[in-house]
mmCIF file of C-alpha atoms and ligand atoms in Angstrom:
data_model
loop_
_atom_site.group_PDB
_atom_site.id
_atom_site.type_symbol
_atom_site.label_atom_id
_atom_site.label_comp_id
_atom_site.label_asym_id
_atom_site.label_seq_id
_atom_site.Cartn_x
_atom_site.Cartn_y
_atom_site.Cartn_z
ATOM 1 C CA MET D 213 -7.252 7.525 -18.984
ATOM 2 C CA ARG D 214 -5.464 6.715 -21.957
ATOM 3 C CA HIS D 215 -4.358 3.135 -21.119
ATOM 4 C CA GLU D 216 -6.324 0.708 -22.421
ATOM 5 C CA THR D 217 -4.381 -2.099 -20.691
ATOM 6 C CA VAL D 218 -3.295 -2.115 -16.922
ATOM 7 C CA LEU D 219 -1.003 -4.654 -15.430
ATOM 8 C CA VAL D 220 -1.715 -3.710 -11.945
ATOM 9 C CA THR D 221 -0.107 -6.702 -9.435
ATOM 10 C CA GLY D 222 -0.852 -6.883 -5.883
ATOM 11 C CA GLY D 223 -4.326 -6.423 -6.801
ATOM 12 C CA ALA D 224 -5.884 -8.447 -4.588
ATOM 13 C CA GLY D 225 -4.010 -6.341 -1.079
ATOM 14 C CA PHE D 226 -5.368 -3.322 -0.325
ATOM 15 C CA ILE D 227 -4.173 -0.884 -1.766
ATOM 16 C CA GLY D 228 -3.965 -2.522 -5.289
ATOM 17 C CA SER D 229 -7.852 -4.007 -4.457
ATOM 18 C CA ALA D 230 -8.424 -0.418 -4.393
ATOM 19 C CA VAL D 231 -7.051 0.454 -7.364
ATOM 20 C CA VAL D 232 -8.576 -1.992 -9.219
ATOM 21 C CA ARG D 233 -11.729 -1.203 -8.297
ATOM 22 C CA HIS D 234 -10.943 2.030 -9.027
ATOM 23 C CA LEU D 235 -9.201 1.165 -12.805
ATOM 24 C CA VAL D 236 -12.772 -0.674 -13.491
ATOM 25 C CA ARG D 237 -15.628 1.754 -11.939
ATOM 26 C CA LYS D 238 -14.250 4.703 -13.124
ATOM 27 C CA THR D 239 -12.135 4.185 -16.568
ATOM 28 C CA LYS D 240 -12.908 2.162 -19.601
ATOM 29 C CA ALA D 241 -9.641 -0.038 -18.949
ATOM 30 C CA THR D 242 -8.623 -3.897 -19.149
ATOM 31 C CA VAL D 243 -7.398 -4.730 -16.000
ATOM 32 C CA LEU D 244 -5.364 -7.825 -16.034
ATOM 33 C CA ASN D 245 -4.898 -7.755 -11.878
ATOM 34 C CA VAL D 246 -1.880 -10.463 -11.056
ATOM 35 C CA ASP D 247 -1.293 -11.407 -7.322
ATOM 36 C CA LYS D 248 -0.273 -14.286 -5.940
ATOM 37 C CA LEU D 249 -2.740 -13.986 -2.848
ATOM 38 C CA THR D 250 -1.029 -14.697 0.030
ATOM 39 C CA TYR D 251 -2.008 -14.162 3.936
ATOM 40 C CA ALA D 252 -2.453 -10.340 2.683
ATOM 41 C CA GLY D 253 -4.576 -11.027 -0.774
ATOM 42 C CA HIS D 254 -7.978 -12.052 -1.018
ATOM 43 C CA LEU D 255 -10.398 -11.779 -3.689
ATOM 44 C CA ALA D 256 -13.356 -10.421 -1.195
ATOM 45 C CA SER D 257 -11.748 -7.172 -1.257
ATOM 46 C CA LEU D 258 -13.001 -7.771 -5.304
ATOM 47 C CA HIS D 259 -16.003 -9.097 -4.732
ATOM 48 C CA ASP D 260 -18.219 -6.377 -6.296
ATOM 49 C CA ILE D 261 -15.750 -6.547 -9.482
ATOM 50 C CA GLU D 262 -14.264 -10.075 -9.840
ATOM 51 C CA GLU D 263 -16.964 -10.864 -12.642
ATOM 52 C CA HIS D 264 -16.720 -7.753 -14.602
ATOM 53 C CA SER D 265 -15.523 -8.429 -18.060
ATOM 54 C CA ARG D 266 -12.730 -5.874 -17.667
ATOM 55 C CA HIS D 267 -11.296 -8.061 -14.462
ATOM 56 C CA ARG D 268 -8.891 -10.470 -15.068
ATOM 57 C CA PHE D 269 -7.393 -12.268 -12.299
ATOM 58 C CA THR D 270 -4.731 -14.277 -12.523
ATOM 59 C CA ARG D 271 -2.975 -15.949 -9.678
ATOM 60 C CA CYS D 272 0.763 -16.509 -9.859
ATOM 61 C CA ASP D 273 3.771 -14.972 -8.226
ATOM 62 C CA ILE D 274 5.126 -12.535 -9.808
ATOM 63 C CA GLY D 275 9.014 -13.923 -9.326
ATOM 64 C CA ASP D 276 7.011 -16.544 -11.851
ATOM 65 C CA ARG D 277 8.929 -15.510 -14.709
ATOM 66 C CA VAL D 278 7.393 -17.831 -17.524
ATOM 67 C CA SER D 279 3.656 -16.807 -16.069
ATOM 68 C CA ILE D 280 4.669 -13.580 -15.955
ATOM 69 C CA ARG D 281 5.933 -13.633 -19.594
ATOM 70 C CA LYS D 282 3.128 -14.956 -20.947
ATOM 71 C CA ILE D 283 0.721 -12.409 -19.122
ATOM 72 C CA PHE D 284 2.573 -9.688 -21.153
ATOM 73 C CA SER D 285 2.974 -10.992 -24.246
ATOM 74 C CA ASP D 286 -0.430 -12.481 -24.254
ATOM 75 C CA GLN D 287 -2.307 -9.616 -22.870
ATOM 76 C CA ARG D 288 -0.002 -6.949 -24.213
ATOM 77 C CA PRO D 289 -0.122 -3.962 -21.315
ATOM 78 C CA SER D 290 0.552 -0.362 -21.921
ATOM 79 C CA ALA D 291 1.164 -0.234 -18.434
ATOM 80 C CA VAL D 292 2.116 -1.605 -15.142
ATOM 81 C CA ILE D 293 1.718 -0.358 -11.444
ATOM 82 C CA HIS D 294 3.369 -2.645 -9.159
ATOM 83 C CA LEU D 295 2.010 -2.681 -5.886
ATOM 84 C CA ALA D 296 2.803 -6.868 -5.028
ATOM 85 C CA ALA D 297 5.080 -7.251 -1.958
ATOM 86 C CA GLU D 298 5.389 -8.816 1.279
ATOM 87 C CA SER D 299 3.994 -4.861 3.159
ATOM 88 C CA HIS D 300 4.057 -5.297 7.191
ATOM 89 C CA VAL D 301 7.116 -4.464 8.969
ATOM 90 C CA ASP D 302 6.303 -6.868 12.262
ATOM 91 C CA ARG D 303 6.087 -9.720 10.006
ATOM 92 C CA SER D 304 9.635 -8.825 7.885
ATOM 93 C CA ILE D 305 11.712 -8.684 12.092
ATOM 94 C CA ASP D 306 9.948 -11.896 12.313
ATOM 95 C CA GLY D 307 10.742 -13.503 9.260
ATOM 96 C CA PRO D 308 12.641 -11.362 6.537
ATOM 97 C CA ALA D 309 12.915 -14.033 3.132
ATOM 98 C CA PRO D 310 9.839 -13.449 2.142
ATOM 99 C CA PHE D 311 10.089 -9.718 1.353
ATOM 100 C CA LEU D 312 13.767 -10.404 0.014
ATOM 101 C CA GLN D 313 11.750 -13.007 -2.016
ATOM 102 C CA THR D 314 8.930 -10.790 -3.628
ATOM 103 C CA ASN D 315 10.037 -7.332 -2.777
ATOM 104 C CA LEU D 316 13.283 -7.681 -4.357
ATOM 105 C CA LEU D 317 13.720 -10.178 -6.552
ATOM 106 C CA GLY D 318 9.614 -10.775 -7.661
ATOM 107 C CA THR D 319 10.163 -6.827 -8.853
ATOM 108 C CA PHE D 320 13.621 -7.823 -10.377
ATOM 109 C CA VAL D 321 11.777 -10.713 -12.425
ATOM 110 C CA LEU D 322 8.727 -7.749 -13.469
ATOM 111 C CA LEU D 323 11.788 -5.553 -14.478
ATOM 112 C CA GLU D 324 13.075 -8.098 -16.453
ATOM 113 C CA GLU D 325 10.342 -9.178 -18.297
ATOM 114 C CA ALA D 326 8.879 -5.792 -18.861
ATOM 115 C CA LEU D 327 11.634 -4.678 -20.162
ATOM 116 C CA ARG D 328 11.558 -7.744 -22.512
ATOM 117 C CA TYR D 329 8.368 -7.074 -23.765
ATOM 118 C CA TRP D 330 8.910 -3.279 -23.789
ATOM 119 C CA GLU D 331 11.795 -3.914 -26.226
ATOM 120 C CA GLY D 332 9.605 -5.880 -29.006
ATOM 121 C CA LEU D 333 6.920 -2.675 -29.338
ATOM 122 C CA SER D 334 6.405 -0.564 -31.890
ATOM 123 C CA SER D 335 7.848 2.908 -31.326
ATOM 124 C CA GLY D 336 4.337 4.809 -30.468
ATOM 125 C CA ARG D 337 3.566 2.000 -27.914
ATOM 126 C CA LYS D 338 7.381 1.932 -26.622
ATOM 127 C CA GLY D 339 6.844 6.098 -26.227
ATOM 128 C CA GLU D 340 3.176 5.286 -24.074
ATOM 129 C CA PHE D 341 4.372 2.456 -22.234
ATOM 130 C CA ARG D 342 5.038 3.167 -17.976
ATOM 131 C CA PHE D 343 5.930 0.893 -15.142
ATOM 132 C CA LEU D 344 5.051 2.925 -12.125
ATOM 133 C CA GLN D 345 6.757 1.403 -8.665
ATOM 134 C CA VAL D 346 4.955 2.011 -5.522
ATOM 135 C CA SER D 347 6.713 2.702 -2.878
ATOM 136 C CA THR D 348 7.130 4.319 0.816
ATOM 137 C CA ASP D 349 7.780 6.766 2.799
ATOM 138 C CA GLU D 350 9.772 4.074 4.710
ATOM 139 C CA VAL D 351 12.552 4.461 2.578
ATOM 140 C CA PHE D 352 14.101 7.306 3.751
ATOM 141 C CA GLY D 353 14.180 6.254 7.834
ATOM 142 C CA SER D 354 13.053 8.815 10.466
ATOM 143 C CA LEU D 355 13.124 12.218 10.800
ATOM 144 C CA SER D 356 13.655 14.050 13.890
ATOM 145 C CA ASP D 357 10.883 15.978 15.433
ATOM 146 C CA SER D 358 11.362 18.642 12.279
ATOM 147 C CA GLY D 359 11.676 17.916 8.092
ATOM 148 C CA ARG D 360 9.705 16.373 5.868
ATOM 149 C CA PHE D 361 11.304 14.389 3.164
ATOM 150 C CA THR D 362 11.685 15.158 -0.231
ATOM 151 C CA GLU D 363 12.059 13.127 -3.438
ATOM 152 C CA ASP D 364 15.584 14.258 -2.874
ATOM 153 C CA SER D 365 16.131 12.749 0.401
ATOM 154 C CA PRO D 366 18.787 10.114 1.072
ATOM 155 C CA TYR D 367 17.404 6.364 1.410
ATOM 156 C CA ARG D 368 18.078 5.295 4.851
ATOM 157 C CA PRO D 369 15.829 2.368 5.419
ATOM 158 C CA ARG D 370 15.830 0.771 9.027
ATOM 159 C CA SER D 371 13.446 -2.516 8.198
ATOM 160 C CA PRO D 372 13.383 -5.342 6.281
ATOM 161 C CA TYR D 373 10.346 -4.531 4.822
ATOM 162 C CA SER D 374 11.594 -0.495 4.357
ATOM 163 C CA ALA D 375 15.482 -1.679 2.855
ATOM 164 C CA SER D 376 13.621 -4.263 0.222
ATOM 165 C CA LYS D 377 11.338 -1.805 -0.368
ATOM 166 C CA ALA D 378 14.599 0.479 -1.286
ATOM 167 C CA GLY D 379 16.336 -1.965 -3.033
ATOM 168 C CA ALA D 380 13.593 -2.618 -5.302
ATOM 169 C CA ASP D 381 13.247 1.268 -5.825
ATOM 170 C CA HIS D 382 16.911 0.754 -6.738
ATOM 171 C CA LEU D 383 16.644 -1.682 -9.199
ATOM 172 C CA ALA D 384 13.461 0.062 -11.262
ATOM 173 C CA LYS D 385 15.552 3.115 -11.062
ATOM 174 C CA ALA D 386 18.629 1.473 -12.657
ATOM 175 C CA TRP D 387 16.475 -0.425 -15.292
ATOM 176 C CA PHE D 388 15.383 3.399 -16.181
ATOM 177 C CA HIS D 389 18.929 4.849 -16.286
ATOM 178 C CA THR D 390 20.606 1.249 -18.122
ATOM 179 C CA TYR D 391 18.126 0.341 -20.563
ATOM 180 C CA GLY D 392 15.599 3.036 -20.734
ATOM 181 C CA LEU D 393 12.516 1.179 -19.218
ATOM 182 C CA PRO D 394 9.578 3.988 -18.613
ATOM 183 C CA VAL D 395 9.899 3.814 -14.598
ATOM 184 C CA ILE D 396 8.288 6.099 -12.535
ATOM 185 C CA VAL D 397 9.020 5.682 -8.659
ATOM 186 C CA THR D 398 6.413 7.229 -5.827
ATOM 187 C CA SER D 399 6.696 6.711 -2.244
ATOM 188 C CA SER D 400 3.719 7.525 -0.003
ATOM 189 C CA SER D 401 2.924 7.697 3.763
ATOM 190 C CA ASN D 402 1.255 5.152 5.317
ATOM 191 C CA ASN D 403 -2.389 4.272 4.160
ATOM 192 C CA TYR D 404 -5.578 3.962 5.615
ATOM 193 C CA GLY D 405 -9.069 2.882 4.740
ATOM 194 C CA PRO D 406 -11.567 -0.279 3.954
ATOM 195 C CA TYR D 407 -9.619 -3.501 3.109
ATOM 196 C CA GLN D 408 -6.760 -2.915 5.105
ATOM 197 C CA TYR D 409 -5.756 -6.240 6.448
ATOM 198 C CA PRO D 410 -6.769 -6.280 10.544
ATOM 199 C CA GLU D 411 -2.907 -6.631 11.373
ATOM 200 C CA LYS D 412 -1.959 -2.988 10.490
ATOM 201 C CA PHE D 413 -2.485 -0.151 12.594
ATOM 202 C CA ILE D 414 -5.437 2.046 12.236
ATOM 203 C CA PRO D 415 -7.740 -1.796 11.470
ATOM 204 C CA LEU D 416 -6.483 -3.529 14.371
ATOM 205 C CA MET D 417 -7.742 -0.284 16.961
ATOM 206 C CA ILE D 418 -10.947 -0.493 15.045
ATOM 207 C CA LEU D 419 -11.262 -4.160 15.557
ATOM 208 C CA ASN D 420 -10.212 -4.543 18.799
ATOM 209 C CA ALA D 421 -11.854 -1.163 20.021
ATOM 210 C CA LEU D 422 -15.173 -2.387 18.974
ATOM 211 C CA GLU D 423 -14.735 -5.626 20.725
ATOM 212 C CA GLY D 424 -13.440 -4.687 23.957
ATOM 213 C CA ARG D 425 -10.199 -6.022 23.606
ATOM 214 C CA PRO D 426 -7.261 -4.403 24.644
ATOM 215 C CA LEU D 427 -5.594 -1.818 22.517
ATOM 216 C CA PRO D 428 -1.730 -2.220 21.657
ATOM 217 C CA VAL D 429 0.310 1.125 22.091
ATOM 218 C CA TYR D 430 4.118 0.544 21.128
ATOM 219 C CA GLY D 431 6.361 2.303 23.310
ATOM 220 C CA ASN D 432 5.319 5.515 24.413
ATOM 221 C CA GLY D 433 2.366 6.232 21.522
ATOM 222 C CA GLU D 434 4.694 9.653 20.298
ATOM 223 C CA ASN D 435 5.863 7.779 16.604
ATOM 224 C CA VAL D 436 4.325 10.137 14.142
ATOM 225 C CA ARG D 437 2.823 8.577 10.811
ATOM 226 C CA ASP D 438 1.050 11.199 8.148
ATOM 227 C CA TRP D 439 -1.738 9.565 6.789
ATOM 228 C CA LEU D 440 -2.946 9.181 3.555
ATOM 229 C CA PHE D 441 -7.059 7.811 2.742
ATOM 230 C CA VAL D 442 -6.043 5.114 0.367
ATOM 231 C CA GLU D 443 -8.123 6.814 -2.349
ATOM 232 C CA ASP D 444 -6.315 9.867 -2.091
ATOM 233 C CA HIS D 445 -3.063 7.765 -2.675
ATOM 234 C CA VAL D 446 -5.335 5.565 -5.846
ATOM 235 C CA ASP D 447 -5.539 9.251 -7.366
ATOM 236 C CA ALA D 448 -2.142 10.183 -7.018
ATOM 237 C CA LEU D 449 -0.931 6.987 -8.199
ATOM 238 C CA LEU D 450 -3.346 7.226 -11.568
ATOM 239 C CA GLY D 451 -2.547 10.607 -11.968
ATOM 240 C CA VAL D 452 1.557 10.175 -11.921
ATOM 241 C CA LEU D 453 0.616 7.145 -14.964
ATOM 242 C CA GLU D 454 -1.212 10.133 -17.038
ATOM 243 C CA ARG D 455 0.788 12.863 -16.079
ATOM 244 C CA GLY D 456 4.241 12.120 -14.023
ATOM 245 C CA ARG D 457 7.423 12.269 -15.661
ATOM 246 C CA VAL D 458 9.174 9.256 -16.901
ATOM 247 C CA GLY D 459 12.184 8.516 -14.662
ATOM 248 C CA GLY D 460 10.678 10.909 -11.965
ATOM 249 C CA THR D 461 10.274 10.133 -8.638
ATOM 250 C CA TYR D 462 7.326 11.177 -6.474
ATOM 251 C CA ASN D 463 6.528 11.759 -2.948
ATOM 252 C CA ILE D 464 2.834 11.179 -1.791
ATOM 253 C CA GLY D 465 1.282 12.145 1.214
ATOM 254 C CA GLY D 466 -1.415 13.082 3.553
ATOM 255 C CA GLY D 467 -0.142 16.291 4.846
ATOM 256 C CA CYS D 468 -1.518 14.697 8.226
ATOM 257 C CA GLU D 469 0.771 14.044 10.767
ATOM 258 C CA LEU D 470 -0.140 12.450 13.875
ATOM 259 C CA ARG D 471 0.793 10.674 16.882
ATOM 260 C CA ASN D 472 -0.210 7.070 17.067
ATOM 261 C CA ILE D 473 -1.379 7.841 20.467
ATOM 262 C CA ASP D 474 -3.574 10.646 19.435
ATOM 263 C CA VAL D 475 -5.077 8.213 16.509
ATOM 264 C CA VAL D 476 -6.115 5.886 19.256
ATOM 265 C CA ARG D 477 -7.768 8.580 21.189
ATOM 266 C CA ARG D 478 -9.624 9.766 17.881
ATOM 267 C CA ILE D 479 -10.712 5.827 17.137
ATOM 268 C CA CYS D 480 -11.767 5.568 21.085
ATOM 269 C CA ALA D 481 -14.026 8.280 20.286
ATOM 270 C CA LEU D 482 -15.910 7.628 17.217
ATOM 271 C CA ILE D 483 -16.557 4.042 18.147
ATOM 272 C CA ASP D 484 -17.936 5.368 22.063
ATOM 273 C CA SER D 485 -19.962 7.257 19.845
ATOM 274 C CA TYR D 486 -20.988 5.291 16.559
ATOM 275 C CA SER D 487 -21.240 1.748 18.779
ATOM 276 C CA PRO D 488 -21.426 2.961 22.784
ATOM 277 C CA SER D 489 -21.355 -0.610 24.952
ATOM 278 C CA ALA D 490 -22.214 0.042 28.954
ATOM 279 C CA GLU D 491 -20.639 -3.404 29.059
ATOM 280 C CA ILE D 492 -17.109 -2.633 27.500
ATOM 281 C CA GLY D 493 -17.450 0.788 28.909
ATOM 282 C CA PRO D 494 -14.958 4.110 27.376
ATOM 283 C CA ARG D 495 -12.906 2.312 25.081
ATOM 284 C CA GLU D 496 -9.656 5.007 25.934
ATOM 285 C CA GLU D 497 -9.350 2.732 29.108
ATOM 286 C CA LEU D 498 -8.540 -0.090 26.692
ATOM 287 C CA ILE D 499 -5.304 1.302 25.743
ATOM 288 C CA ARG D 500 -1.617 -0.661 27.058
ATOM 289 C CA PHE D 501 1.563 0.371 26.022
ATOM 290 C CA VAL D 502 3.418 -2.244 25.198
ATOM 291 C CA ALA D 503 7.265 -2.944 24.272
ATOM 292 C CA ASP D 504 8.230 -0.815 21.397
ATOM 293 C CA ARG D 505 9.476 -2.883 17.643
ATOM 294 C CA PRO D 506 12.512 -2.889 17.222
ATOM 295 C CA GLY D 507 14.604 -0.233 15.226
ATOM 296 C CA HIS D 508 10.721 2.023 15.209
ATOM 297 C CA ASP D 509 10.814 4.604 13.002
ATOM 298 C CA TYR D 510 10.228 8.064 14.938
ATOM 299 C CA ARG D 511 8.316 10.003 12.177
ATOM 300 C CA TYR D 512 7.776 10.371 8.663
ATOM 301 C CA ALA D 513 6.582 13.091 6.890
ATOM 302 C CA MET D 514 6.071 14.174 2.831
ATOM 303 C CA ASP D 515 6.887 17.244 1.095
ATOM 304 C CA THR D 516 4.171 16.562 -1.537
ATOM 305 C CA ALA D 517 5.081 20.226 -3.634
ATOM 306 C CA GLN D 518 6.290 17.890 -6.977
ATOM 307 C CA ILE D 519 3.320 16.305 -7.310
ATOM 308 C CA ARG D 520 0.945 19.205 -6.843
ATOM 309 C CA SER D 521 2.668 21.311 -8.654
ATOM 310 C CA GLU D 522 3.904 18.673 -11.773
ATOM 311 C CA VAL D 523 0.721 16.263 -11.880
ATOM 312 C CA GLY D 524 -1.649 18.595 -10.179
ATOM 313 C CA TRP D 525 -2.285 16.416 -6.742
ATOM 314 C CA SER D 526 -3.115 16.948 -3.683
ATOM 315 C CA PRO D 527 -5.628 15.071 -0.903
ATOM 316 C CA ARG D 528 -9.136 15.661 -1.102
ATOM 317 C CA GLU D 529 -9.591 13.776 2.193
ATOM 318 C CA SER D 530 -9.180 14.815 6.056
ATOM 319 C CA PHE D 531 -8.382 12.809 8.762
ATOM 320 C CA GLU D 532 -11.409 13.391 10.263
ATOM 321 C CA THR D 533 -13.721 12.255 7.159
ATOM 322 C CA GLY D 534 -11.552 9.429 5.486
ATOM 323 C CA LEU D 535 -11.274 8.411 9.097
ATOM 324 C CA SER D 536 -14.952 8.325 10.275
ATOM 325 C CA LYS D 537 -15.840 6.260 6.993
ATOM 326 C CA THR D 538 -12.805 3.559 7.830
ATOM 327 C CA VAL D 539 -14.357 3.035 11.230
ATOM 328 C CA ARG D 540 -18.150 2.664 9.469
ATOM 329 C CA TRP D 541 -16.594 0.527 7.461
ATOM 330 C CA TYR D 542 -15.051 -1.787 9.740
ATOM 331 C CA GLU D 543 -18.114 -1.547 11.758
ATOM 332 C CA SER D 544 -20.230 -2.677 8.890
ATOM 333 C CA ASN D 545 -17.925 -5.418 7.307
ATOM 334 C CA ARG D 546 -17.179 -8.112 10.297
ATOM 335 C CA ALA D 547 -17.639 -10.745 7.423
ATOM 336 C CA TRP D 548 -15.182 -9.428 5.359
ATOM 337 C CA CYS D 549 -12.357 -9.253 8.961
ATOM 338 C CA GLU D 550 -13.163 -12.882 9.784
ATOM 339 C CA ARG D 551 -13.001 -14.373 6.169
ATOM 340 C CA VAL D 552 -8.903 -12.832 5.817
ATOM 341 C CA GLN D 553 -8.341 -13.052 9.403
ATOM 342 C CA ALA D 554 -9.511 -17.300 9.489
ATOM 343 C CA GLY D 555 -6.585 -19.493 10.010
ATOM 344 C CA ALA D 556 -4.156 -16.771 9.260
ATOM 345 C CA TYR D 557 -4.012 -14.072 12.220
ATOM 346 C CA GLN D 558 -5.871 -13.939 15.189
ATOM 347 C CA ARG D 559 -4.546 -10.585 16.076
ATOM 348 C CA GLU D 560 -1.357 -11.653 18.372
ATOM 349 C CA ARG D 561 1.484 -9.380 18.663
ATOM 350 C CA LEU D 562 3.934 -9.567 15.749
ATOM 351 C CA GLY D 563 7.990 -7.888 15.208
ATOM 352 C CA LEU D 564 9.163 -8.636 18.679
ATOM 353 C CA GLY D 565 12.070 -10.331 17.258
ATOM 354 C CA ARG D 566 14.075 -13.684 15.973
HETATM 355 P P1 LIG B 861 -0.999 -5.663 0.815
HETATM 356 O O1 LIG B 861 0.126 -6.712 2.099
HETATM 357 O O2 LIG B 861 -2.738 -5.429 1.498
HETATM 358 O O3 LIG B 861 -1.168 -6.403 -0.572
HETATM 359 C C1 LIG B 861 -0.113 -7.135 -1.071
HETATM 360 C C2 LIG B 861 -0.425 -8.002 -1.685
HETATM 361 O O4 LIG B 861 0.319 -8.269 -3.123
HETATM 362 C C3 LIG B 861 -1.615 -9.004 -1.453
HETATM 363 O O5 LIG B 861 -2.884 -9.290 -2.473
HETATM 364 C C4 LIG B 861 -0.543 -10.149 -1.507
HETATM 365 O O6 LIG B 861 -1.495 -11.583 -1.802
HETATM 366 C C5 LIG B 861 0.007 -9.793 -2.951
HETATM 367 N N1 LIG B 861 1.910 -10.278 -3.298
HETATM 368 C C6 LIG B 861 2.327 -10.651 -2.369
HETATM 369 N N2 LIG B 861 3.192 -11.216 -2.315
HETATM 370 C C7 LIG B 861 3.588 -11.706 -3.752
HETATM 371 C C8 LIG B 861 3.836 -12.219 -5.002
HETATM 372 N N3 LIG B 861 5.340 -12.609 -4.741
HETATM 373 N N4 LIG B 861 3.335 -11.846 -5.999
HETATM 374 C C9 LIG B 861 2.186 -11.538 -6.298
HETATM 375 N N5 LIG B 861 1.421 -11.039 -5.354
HETATM 376 C C10 LIG B 861 1.997 -10.950 -4.161
HETATM 377 O O7 LIG B 861 0.049 -4.270 0.834
HETATM 378 P P2 LIG B 861 -0.407 -3.102 0.710
HETATM 379 O O8 LIG B 861 -0.658 -2.127 1.683
HETATM 380 O O9 LIG B 861 -1.793 -2.607 0.084
HETATM 381 O O10 LIG B 861 0.970 -2.366 -0.248
HETATM 382 C C11 LIG B 861 0.880 -2.647 -1.839
HETATM 383 C C12 LIG B 861 2.188 -1.944 -1.821
HETATM 384 O O11 LIG B 861 2.012 -0.206 -1.917
HETATM 385 C C13 LIG B 861 3.151 -2.582 -1.941
HETATM 386 O O12 LIG B 861 4.271 -2.301 -2.613
HETATM 387 C C14 LIG B 861 3.760 -1.168 -0.259
HETATM 388 O O13 LIG B 861 4.984 -1.635 -0.067
HETATM 389 C C15 LIG B 861 3.028 0.025 -0.948
HETATM 390 N N6 LIG B 861 2.807 1.165 0.510
HETATM 391 C C16 LIG B 861 1.548 0.762 0.958
HETATM 392 C C17 LIG B 861 1.352 1.461 1.607
HETATM 393 C C18 LIG B 861 0.478 1.165 2.991
HETATM 394 O O14 LIG B 861 0.695 2.157 3.863
HETATM 395 N N7 LIG B 861 -0.306 0.206 2.910
HETATM 396 C C19 LIG B 861 2.585 2.942 2.122
HETATM 397 C C20 LIG B 861 2.953 2.818 0.877
HETATM 398 C C21 LIG B 861 3.329 2.048 0.227
#
């Protein structure tokens, strides 16, 4: 890892906390963790490294220009990994405003301040600097049964969330082309793993199945996602930071396409074997098909040839091993789950529109 000081935005969220834990434990880098601590951000996700001497946390909105400027000028990072975002599609359907505020305008402020700081660096440090814009496969829209997204696929976002992320990607690319800021954009498929907020599909199904609550599957359960274990995503991001082409874009995917209904069935089978319950019975009987998400994208799938050849990355975790680790983690971290949901979310249905 050639970067000594890395600014991570959204470092108290699901993927951000995995990035921060990795940087602190496995590299010598100092991590500047900037997070607003929304309902989705929790220092409890960093409990074992929060006090580490190379972890510096600032509670701050990425749209707070004054604070962001001060962090750049005082702490002098050589890289930014920008993960802070409103990230839940269902919430974006119910209330898009914070998505535009953070994902679009917040990214704009961060780019502006990164550029201002970068322009003041010596030429050597300028060449080293990277701004990594972390994005999603959802910006490419919805696929039918065949084909995969490549880096050249047109942007066709269809939800307020994906539209706000697409807008942020366009800004980041524009700051490269227009001002020369060394930006790289990554687009990743659906992540899963420990510390994911319980509103998201896999942890929601795990927790409800453990408690014998209904398992709400949207529509007919046929929608397909390409699942990626979060630690594989972290490896990909750090690989791109080190070896990625400035101005480049990289698709990241687990190469593991599954229909939602099949994911739920696998979760049920794992929980039936790890935590059998005579009272609850077979978990598959808890599955309920419920009203579909408005505008629900049918299928996402990533062509990852470019990151494999240019960066030398490929996912290490299979869905079987990753899902098993994830189920085990939620089973033994119920206190974390209670804590992050408290007063904010009771696993109610979100995203039916306004
Ligand atoms: P998350 O919701 O778990 O975490 C987001 C974090 O950002 C939280 O800690 C939150 O407090 C923080 N945050 C929100 N608004 C902020 C603001 N205005 N200022 C500072 N901090 C703010 O999300 P995640 O799943 O970890 O996703 C992280 C990034 O990765 C997002 O940009 C998301 O679009 C992208 N992504 C996620 C996935 C996925 O499957 N989870 C897939 C592809 C891309």
